[in-house]
mmCIF file of C-alpha atoms in Angstrom:
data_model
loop_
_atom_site.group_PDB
_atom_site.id
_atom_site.type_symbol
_atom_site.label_atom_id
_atom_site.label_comp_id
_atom_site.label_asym_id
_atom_site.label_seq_id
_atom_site.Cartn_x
_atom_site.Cartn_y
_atom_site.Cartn_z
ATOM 1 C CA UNK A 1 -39.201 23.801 14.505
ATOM 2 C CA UNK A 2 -37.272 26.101 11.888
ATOM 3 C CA UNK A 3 -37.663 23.223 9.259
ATOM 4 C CA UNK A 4 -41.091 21.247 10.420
ATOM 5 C CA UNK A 5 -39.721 18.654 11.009
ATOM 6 C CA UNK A 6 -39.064 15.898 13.849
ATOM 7 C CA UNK A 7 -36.068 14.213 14.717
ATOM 8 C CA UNK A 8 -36.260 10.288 14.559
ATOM 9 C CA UNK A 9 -37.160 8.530 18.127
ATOM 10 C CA UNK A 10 -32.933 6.958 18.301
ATOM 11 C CA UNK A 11 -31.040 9.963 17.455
ATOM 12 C CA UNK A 12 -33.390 12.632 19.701
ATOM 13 C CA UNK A 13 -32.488 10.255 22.172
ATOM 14 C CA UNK A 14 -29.111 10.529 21.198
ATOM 15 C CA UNK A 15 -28.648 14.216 21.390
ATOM 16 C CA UNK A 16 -30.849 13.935 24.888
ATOM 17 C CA UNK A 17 -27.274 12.238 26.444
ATOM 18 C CA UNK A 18 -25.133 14.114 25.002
ATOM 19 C CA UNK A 19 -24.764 17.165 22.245
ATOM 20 C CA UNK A 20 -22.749 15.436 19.231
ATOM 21 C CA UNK A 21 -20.063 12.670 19.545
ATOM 22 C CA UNK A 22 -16.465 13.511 18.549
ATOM 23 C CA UNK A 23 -13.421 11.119 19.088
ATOM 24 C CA UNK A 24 -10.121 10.920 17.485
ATOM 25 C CA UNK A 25 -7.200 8.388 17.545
ATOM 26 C CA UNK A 26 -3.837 8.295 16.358
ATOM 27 C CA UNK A 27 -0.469 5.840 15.423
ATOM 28 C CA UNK A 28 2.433 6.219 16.727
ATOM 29 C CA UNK A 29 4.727 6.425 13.463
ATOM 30 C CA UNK A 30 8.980 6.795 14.285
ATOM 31 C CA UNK A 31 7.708 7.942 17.893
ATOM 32 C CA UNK A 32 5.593 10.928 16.460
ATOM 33 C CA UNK A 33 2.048 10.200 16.778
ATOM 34 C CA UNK A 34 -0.081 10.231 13.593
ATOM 35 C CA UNK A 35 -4.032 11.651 13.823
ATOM 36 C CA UNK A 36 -5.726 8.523 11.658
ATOM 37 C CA UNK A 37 -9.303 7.756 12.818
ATOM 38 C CA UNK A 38 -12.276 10.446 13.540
ATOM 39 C CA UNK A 39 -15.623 9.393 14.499
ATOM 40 C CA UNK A 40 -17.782 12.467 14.559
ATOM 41 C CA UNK A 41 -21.620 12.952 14.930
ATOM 42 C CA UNK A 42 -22.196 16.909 14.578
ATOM 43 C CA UNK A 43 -23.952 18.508 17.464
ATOM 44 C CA UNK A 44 -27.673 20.057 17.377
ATOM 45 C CA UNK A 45 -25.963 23.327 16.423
ATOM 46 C CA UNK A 46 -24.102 22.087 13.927
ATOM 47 C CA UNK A 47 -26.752 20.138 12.421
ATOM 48 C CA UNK A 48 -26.896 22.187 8.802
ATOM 49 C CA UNK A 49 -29.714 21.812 6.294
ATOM 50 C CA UNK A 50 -27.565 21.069 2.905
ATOM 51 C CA UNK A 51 -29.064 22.094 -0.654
ATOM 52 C CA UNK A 52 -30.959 25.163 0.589
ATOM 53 C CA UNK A 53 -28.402 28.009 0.317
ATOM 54 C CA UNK A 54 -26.453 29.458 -2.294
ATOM 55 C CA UNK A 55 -22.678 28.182 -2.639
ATOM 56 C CA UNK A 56 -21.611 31.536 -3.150
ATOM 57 C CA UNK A 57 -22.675 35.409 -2.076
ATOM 58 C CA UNK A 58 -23.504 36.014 -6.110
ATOM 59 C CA UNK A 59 -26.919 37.223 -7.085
ATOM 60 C CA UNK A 60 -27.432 34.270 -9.692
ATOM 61 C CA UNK A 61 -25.411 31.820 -7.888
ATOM 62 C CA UNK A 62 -26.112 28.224 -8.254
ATOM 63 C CA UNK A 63 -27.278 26.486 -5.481
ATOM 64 C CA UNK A 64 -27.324 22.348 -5.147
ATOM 65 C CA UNK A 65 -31.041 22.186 -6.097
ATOM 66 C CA UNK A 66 -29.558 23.391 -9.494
ATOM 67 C CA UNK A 67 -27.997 20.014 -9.973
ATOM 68 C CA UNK A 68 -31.002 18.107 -9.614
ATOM 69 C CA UNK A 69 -30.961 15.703 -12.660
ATOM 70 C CA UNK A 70 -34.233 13.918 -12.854
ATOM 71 C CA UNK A 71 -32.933 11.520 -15.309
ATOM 72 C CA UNK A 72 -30.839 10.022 -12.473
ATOM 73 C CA UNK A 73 -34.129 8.383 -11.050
ATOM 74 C CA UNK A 74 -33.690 4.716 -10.479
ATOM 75 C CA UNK A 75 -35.838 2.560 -12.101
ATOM 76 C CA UNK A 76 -34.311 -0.784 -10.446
ATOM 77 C CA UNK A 77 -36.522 -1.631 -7.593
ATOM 78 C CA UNK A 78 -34.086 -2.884 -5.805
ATOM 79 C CA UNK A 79 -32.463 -0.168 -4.916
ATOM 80 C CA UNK A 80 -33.952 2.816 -2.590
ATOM 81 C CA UNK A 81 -35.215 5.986 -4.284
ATOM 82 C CA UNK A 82 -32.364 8.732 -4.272
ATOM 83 C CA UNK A 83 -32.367 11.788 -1.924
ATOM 84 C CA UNK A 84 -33.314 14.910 -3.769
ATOM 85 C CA UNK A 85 -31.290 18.958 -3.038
ATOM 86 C CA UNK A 86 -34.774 20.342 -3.675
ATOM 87 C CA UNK A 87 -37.466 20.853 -1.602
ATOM 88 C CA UNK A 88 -38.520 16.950 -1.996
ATOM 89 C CA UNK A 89 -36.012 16.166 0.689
ATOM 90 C CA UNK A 90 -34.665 17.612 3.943
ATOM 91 C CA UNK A 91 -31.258 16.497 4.207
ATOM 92 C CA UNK A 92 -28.937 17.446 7.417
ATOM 93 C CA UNK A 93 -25.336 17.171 7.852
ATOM 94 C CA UNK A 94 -24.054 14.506 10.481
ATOM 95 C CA UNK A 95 -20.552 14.185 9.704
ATOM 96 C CA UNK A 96 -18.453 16.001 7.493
ATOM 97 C CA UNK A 97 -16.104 13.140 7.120
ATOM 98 C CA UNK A 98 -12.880 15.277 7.038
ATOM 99 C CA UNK A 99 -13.729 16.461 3.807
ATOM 100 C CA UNK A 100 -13.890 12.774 2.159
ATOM 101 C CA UNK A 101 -18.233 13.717 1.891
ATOM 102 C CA UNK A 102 -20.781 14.116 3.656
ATOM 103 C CA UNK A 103 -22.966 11.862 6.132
ATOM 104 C CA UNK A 104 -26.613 12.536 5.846
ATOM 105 C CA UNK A 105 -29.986 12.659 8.017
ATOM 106 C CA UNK A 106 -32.164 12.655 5.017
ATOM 107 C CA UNK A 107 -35.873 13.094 5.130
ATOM 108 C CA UNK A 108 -36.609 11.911 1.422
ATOM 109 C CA UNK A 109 -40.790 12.860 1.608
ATOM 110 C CA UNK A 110 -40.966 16.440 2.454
ATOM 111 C CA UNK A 111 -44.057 17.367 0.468
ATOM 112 C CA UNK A 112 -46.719 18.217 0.911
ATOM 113 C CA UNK A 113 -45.997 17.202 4.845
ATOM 114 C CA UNK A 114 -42.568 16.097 6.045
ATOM 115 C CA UNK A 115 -42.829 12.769 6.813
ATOM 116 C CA UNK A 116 -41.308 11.160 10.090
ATOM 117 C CA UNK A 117 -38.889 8.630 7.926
ATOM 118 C CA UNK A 118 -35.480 8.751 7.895
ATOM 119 C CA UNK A 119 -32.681 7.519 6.318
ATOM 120 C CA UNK A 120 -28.518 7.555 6.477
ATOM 121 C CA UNK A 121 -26.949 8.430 3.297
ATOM 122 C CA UNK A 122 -23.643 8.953 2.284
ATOM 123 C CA UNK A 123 -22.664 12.016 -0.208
ATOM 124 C CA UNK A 124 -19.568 11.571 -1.874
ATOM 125 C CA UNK A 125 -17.431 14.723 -3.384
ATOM 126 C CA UNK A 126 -19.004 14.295 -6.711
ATOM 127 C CA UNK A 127 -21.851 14.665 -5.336
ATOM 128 C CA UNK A 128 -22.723 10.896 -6.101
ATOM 129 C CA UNK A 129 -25.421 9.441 -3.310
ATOM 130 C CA UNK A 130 -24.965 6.259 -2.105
ATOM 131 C CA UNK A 131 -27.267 4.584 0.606
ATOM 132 C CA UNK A 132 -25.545 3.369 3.922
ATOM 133 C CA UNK A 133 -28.453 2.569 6.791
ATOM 134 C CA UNK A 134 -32.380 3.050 7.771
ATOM 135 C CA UNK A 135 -32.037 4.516 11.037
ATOM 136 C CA UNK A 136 -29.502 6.499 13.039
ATOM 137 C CA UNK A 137 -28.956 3.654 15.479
ATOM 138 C CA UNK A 138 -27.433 1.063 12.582
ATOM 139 C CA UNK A 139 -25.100 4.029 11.147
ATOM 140 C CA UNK A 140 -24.006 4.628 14.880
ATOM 141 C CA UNK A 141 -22.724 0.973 15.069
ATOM 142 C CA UNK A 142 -21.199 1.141 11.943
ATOM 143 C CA UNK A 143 -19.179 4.395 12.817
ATOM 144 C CA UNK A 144 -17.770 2.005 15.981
ATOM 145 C CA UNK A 145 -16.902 -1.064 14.014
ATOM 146 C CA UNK A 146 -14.897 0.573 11.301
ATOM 147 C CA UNK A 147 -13.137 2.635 13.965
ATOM 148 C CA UNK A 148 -13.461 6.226 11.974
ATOM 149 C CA UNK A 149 -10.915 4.800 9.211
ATOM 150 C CA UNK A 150 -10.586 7.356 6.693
ATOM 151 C CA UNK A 151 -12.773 7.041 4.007
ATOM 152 C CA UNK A 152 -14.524 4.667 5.735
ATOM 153 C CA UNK A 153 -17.675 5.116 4.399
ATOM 154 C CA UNK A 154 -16.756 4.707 0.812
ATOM 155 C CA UNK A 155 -16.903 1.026 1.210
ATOM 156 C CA UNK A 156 -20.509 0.999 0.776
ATOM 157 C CA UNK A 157 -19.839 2.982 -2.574
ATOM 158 C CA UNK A 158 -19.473 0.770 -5.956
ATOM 159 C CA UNK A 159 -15.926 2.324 -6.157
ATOM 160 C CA UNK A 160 -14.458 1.255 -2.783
ATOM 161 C CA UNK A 161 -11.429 3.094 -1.273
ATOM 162 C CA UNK A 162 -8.895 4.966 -2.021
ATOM 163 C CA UNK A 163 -5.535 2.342 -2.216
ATOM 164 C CA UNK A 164 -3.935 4.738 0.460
ATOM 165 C CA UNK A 165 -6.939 3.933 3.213
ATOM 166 C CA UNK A 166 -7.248 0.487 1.937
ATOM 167 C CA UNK A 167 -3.862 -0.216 3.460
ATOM 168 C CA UNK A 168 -5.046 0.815 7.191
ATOM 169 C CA UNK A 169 -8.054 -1.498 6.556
ATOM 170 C CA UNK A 170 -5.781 -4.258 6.135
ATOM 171 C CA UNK A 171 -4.051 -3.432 9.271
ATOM 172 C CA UNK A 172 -7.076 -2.163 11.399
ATOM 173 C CA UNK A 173 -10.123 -3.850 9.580
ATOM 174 C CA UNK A 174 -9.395 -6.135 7.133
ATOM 175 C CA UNK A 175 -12.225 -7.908 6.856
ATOM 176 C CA UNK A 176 -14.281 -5.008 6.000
ATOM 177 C CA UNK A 177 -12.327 -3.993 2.873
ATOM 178 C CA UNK A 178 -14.038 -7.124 0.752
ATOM 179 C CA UNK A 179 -16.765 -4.807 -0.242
ATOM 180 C CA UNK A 180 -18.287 -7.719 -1.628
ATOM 181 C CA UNK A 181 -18.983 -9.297 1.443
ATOM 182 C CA UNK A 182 -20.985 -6.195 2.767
ATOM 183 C CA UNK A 183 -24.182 -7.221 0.655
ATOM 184 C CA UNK A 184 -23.712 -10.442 1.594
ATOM 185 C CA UNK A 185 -25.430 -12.723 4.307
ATOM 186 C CA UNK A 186 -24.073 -12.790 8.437
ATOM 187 C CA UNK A 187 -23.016 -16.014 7.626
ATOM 188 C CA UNK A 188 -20.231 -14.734 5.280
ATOM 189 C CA UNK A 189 -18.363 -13.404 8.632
ATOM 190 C CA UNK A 190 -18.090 -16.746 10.403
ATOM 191 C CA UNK A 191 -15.078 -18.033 10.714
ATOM 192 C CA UNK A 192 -15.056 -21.640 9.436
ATOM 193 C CA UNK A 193 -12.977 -23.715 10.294
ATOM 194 C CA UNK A 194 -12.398 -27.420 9.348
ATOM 195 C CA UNK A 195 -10.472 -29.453 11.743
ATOM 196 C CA UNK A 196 -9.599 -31.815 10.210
ATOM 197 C CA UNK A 197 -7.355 -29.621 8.222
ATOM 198 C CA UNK A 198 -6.717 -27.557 10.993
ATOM 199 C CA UNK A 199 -5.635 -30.703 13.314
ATOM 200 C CA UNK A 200 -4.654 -32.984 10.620
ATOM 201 C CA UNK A 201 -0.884 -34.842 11.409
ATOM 202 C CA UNK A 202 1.434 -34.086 9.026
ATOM 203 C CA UNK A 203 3.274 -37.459 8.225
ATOM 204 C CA UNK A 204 6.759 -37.035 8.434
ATOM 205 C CA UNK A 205 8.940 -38.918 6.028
ATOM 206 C CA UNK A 206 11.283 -41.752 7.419
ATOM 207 C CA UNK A 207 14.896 -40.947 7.110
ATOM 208 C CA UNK A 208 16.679 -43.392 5.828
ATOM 209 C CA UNK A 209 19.888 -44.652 6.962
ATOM 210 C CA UNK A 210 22.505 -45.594 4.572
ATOM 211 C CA UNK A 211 24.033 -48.829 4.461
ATOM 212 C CA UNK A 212 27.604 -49.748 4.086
ATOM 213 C CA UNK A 213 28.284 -50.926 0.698
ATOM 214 C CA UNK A 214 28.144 -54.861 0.563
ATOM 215 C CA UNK A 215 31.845 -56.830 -0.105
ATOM 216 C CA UNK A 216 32.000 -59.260 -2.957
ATOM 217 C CA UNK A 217 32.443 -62.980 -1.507
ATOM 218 C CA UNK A 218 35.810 -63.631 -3.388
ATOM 219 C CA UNK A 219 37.163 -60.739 -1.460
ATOM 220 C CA UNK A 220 35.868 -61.455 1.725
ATOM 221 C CA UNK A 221 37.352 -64.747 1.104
ATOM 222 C CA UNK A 222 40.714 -63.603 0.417
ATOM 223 C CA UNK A 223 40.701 -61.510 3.157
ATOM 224 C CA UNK A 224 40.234 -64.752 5.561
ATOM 225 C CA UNK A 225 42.845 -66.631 3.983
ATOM 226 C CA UNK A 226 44.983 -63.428 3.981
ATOM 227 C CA UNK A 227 44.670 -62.999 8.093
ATOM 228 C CA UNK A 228 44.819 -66.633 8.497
ATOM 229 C CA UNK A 229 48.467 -66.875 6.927
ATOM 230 C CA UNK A 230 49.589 -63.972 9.105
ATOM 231 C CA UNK A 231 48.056 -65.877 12.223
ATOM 232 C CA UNK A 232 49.940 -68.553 11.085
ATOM 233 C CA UNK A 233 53.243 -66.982 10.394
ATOM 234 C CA UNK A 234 53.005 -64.918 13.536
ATOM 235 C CA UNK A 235 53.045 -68.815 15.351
ATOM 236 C CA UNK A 236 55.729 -69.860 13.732
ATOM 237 C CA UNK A 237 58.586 -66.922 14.548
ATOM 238 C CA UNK A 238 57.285 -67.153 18.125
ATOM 239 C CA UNK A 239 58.261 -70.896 17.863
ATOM 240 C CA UNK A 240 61.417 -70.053 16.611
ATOM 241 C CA UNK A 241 62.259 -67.691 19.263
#
């Protein structure tokens, strides 16, 4: 009611089971555990209008409608239209994101008449927007599947994550931290497998024996003749005896 506006169908139902969403988990690092992922969805009282305040308690202080730059307008029509600090958008904190950014309820048409259309953005610390999901519902399943990793969000961003979080996504979520595969079709995810590599016999080599080396025939010869006149000799004492 304070800002004339209404909140989208998924997330009033939302905050109908339960005021804001806050869980935290931790590693266990040389037996002292370490806090590492936060999922957080702000409750209805913490649910802060952003861009319509002053940073600071000075008269002329600047507020974040001052850095509206309307040269940053997209012209690509690929990509959505930008939120705006000024009074052409109503944007709401969801998730302060540990103070990595900001996730964003933003209401993009608020003139002349708010309209009822929402969107999830993501506002980094240079206060860089970067577009993450159409409704409340899809953000909500992406906060589960990347398990609150820090600076999780910054994989939708053309910069990616920081190399320290980037080494928990390869532990916790690795395939997630191939941004390139997040534009991609569902059909990138499957796991394809051939089996006939997968099952294919590997064909061991035959170990061969070694043969004893071969005699000439002379000297087998000579060694006949040889055992032959010891035979022969051997008769001959025993005749004696």
């Amino acid at each position: 009611q304070k800002n004339s506006c209404v909140l989208p169908e998924d997330l009033k139902n939302f905050y109908l089971m339960t005021d804001g969403f806050q869980m935290t988990w931790s590693v266990k690092t040389d037996d002292t555990p370490m806090p590492l992922g936060s999922m957080v969805i702000n409750s209805v009282s913490k649910l802060c209008r952003l861009g319509g305040s002053s940073m600071y308690t000075l008269p002329n202080a600047p507020t974040l409608a001052d850095l509206e730059d309307d040269t940053d307008e997209e012209g690509d029509g690929d990509k959505p239209e930008k939120p705006h600090f000024d009074s052409r958008s109503l944007i709401f904190e969801l998730d302060p994101c540990n103070g990595n950014g900001k996730v964003c309820l933003v209401y993009k048409h608020a003139e002349p008449v708010v309209s009822p259309d929402t969107e999830i953005w993501f506002l980094d610390r240079a206060l860089y927007w970067h577009f993450l999901t159409k409704t409340f519902t899809a953000y909500y399943r992406l906060l589960i599947t990347h398990l609150g990793l820090p600076q999780w969000q910054y994989a939708f961003t053309s910069y990616g994550v920081s190399p320290q979080a980037k080494q928990w996504f390869n532990m916790y979520k690795p395939i997630t931290i191939n941004t390139a595969l997040l534009s991609e079709e569902a059909d990138s995810f499957v796991n394809k497998l051939d089996p006939n590599k997968v099952f294919k016999s590997k064909n061991k080599t035959p170990v061969l024996k070694k043969k004893p080396p071969s005699q000439a025939p002379g000297s087998q010869k000579s060694h006949t003749s040889m055992t032959s006149a010891k035979t022969s000799s051997l008769a001959g004492n025993s005749s004696r005896k």
